[in-house]
Amino acid sequence: MLQALPNSGQAKGFNMELTEAMRTTGTCRRYLSDPVPDEVFRKAFDVARFGPQGGNRQPVRWIVVREQARKQALADLYLPMWDAYFAGITGGTVAVGALPKTVQDADFFARHLAEVPAIVVVCAAVDGLHPTDHELGRLSVVGGASIYPTVQNLCLTLRDQGVATAVTTLLCAEEPKVRELLEIPEGYITAAHIAVGYPERPFPKKLTRDPVDQIVALETFTQPMFDATLSPAL
């Protein structure tokens, strides 16, 4: 179980199991066909709902899509979006086998999305988001603060049960069609789609991320908080 340690000599932190889950909950692109049981989903949603959100308005709703026809319909909407993105990053001339493994796996994922055991569609009530940045003349993102912490809770709790995930927002561009397919009422948006299933390959031992000294500043954006020479090995 993922749980916090009491304050002790080691602590002011989390149980190693939680830390490991956070360090190894990557994006899974290849899944086994085994179904994910209802009790696994129930536990994951039960924990996920405690994610922080503004005013405890709890805007997030979930739709678990298992039926093959609906998964195929979502995959059919996803693939053209992926193909356009894929062409943009490759120029449409690079052979798939010559691309980095992460891109190859993403292409495989797009072309086999309907085979994933379940696709969880993340919905959110518009009147529960209360974005404060929509008049700044740039992309509004603040509303996501009441959505995506809960999504990450779901991914971590599934990881705790040996279940892998892949969060994608590409399909949100097809929201009107997804809304009709899944009978999503007015007043709700789609915020993400999550592939869920048991991984075909072992979970990663660690993920590759920028070191702390490159991403944390002190007082001003350009002043590093930590000495690069003191950064632990990744």
mmCIF file of N, CA, C and O in Angstrom, residues 77 87 104 154 182:
data_model
loop_
_atom_site.group_PDB
_atom_site.id
_atom_site.type_symbol
_atom_site.label_atom_id
_atom_site.label_comp_id
_atom_site.label_asym_id
_atom_site.label_seq_id
_atom_site.Cartn_x
_atom_site.Cartn_y
_atom_site.Cartn_z
ATOM 1 N N LEU A 77 -11.161 7.894 -34.052
ATOM 2 C CA LEU A 77 -11.050 9.349 -33.921
ATOM 3 C C LEU A 77 -9.617 9.758 -33.574
ATOM 4 O O LEU A 77 -9.143 10.811 -34.000
ATOM 5 N N ALA A 87 3.252 13.153 -38.566
ATOM 6 C CA ALA A 87 3.808 13.751 -39.784
ATOM 7 C C ALA A 87 4.533 15.050 -39.461
ATOM 8 O O ALA A 87 5.565 15.370 -40.071
ATOM 9 N N GLN A 104 8.452 5.285 -31.758
ATOM 10 C CA GLN A 104 7.962 4.026 -32.311
ATOM 11 C C GLN A 104 6.851 3.448 -31.440
ATOM 12 O O GLN A 104 5.822 2.991 -31.946
ATOM 13 N N LEU A 154 -5.102 8.647 -9.781
ATOM 14 C CA LEU A 154 -5.607 7.427 -10.401
ATOM 15 C C LEU A 154 -4.454 6.601 -10.964
ATOM 16 O O LEU A 154 -4.380 5.390 -10.734
ATOM 17 N N LEU A 182 -20.359 8.936 -26.202
ATOM 18 C CA LEU A 182 -20.438 8.501 -24.801
ATOM 19 C C LEU A 182 -21.561 9.177 -24.026
ATOM 20 O O LEU A 182 -21.656 9.016 -22.812
#
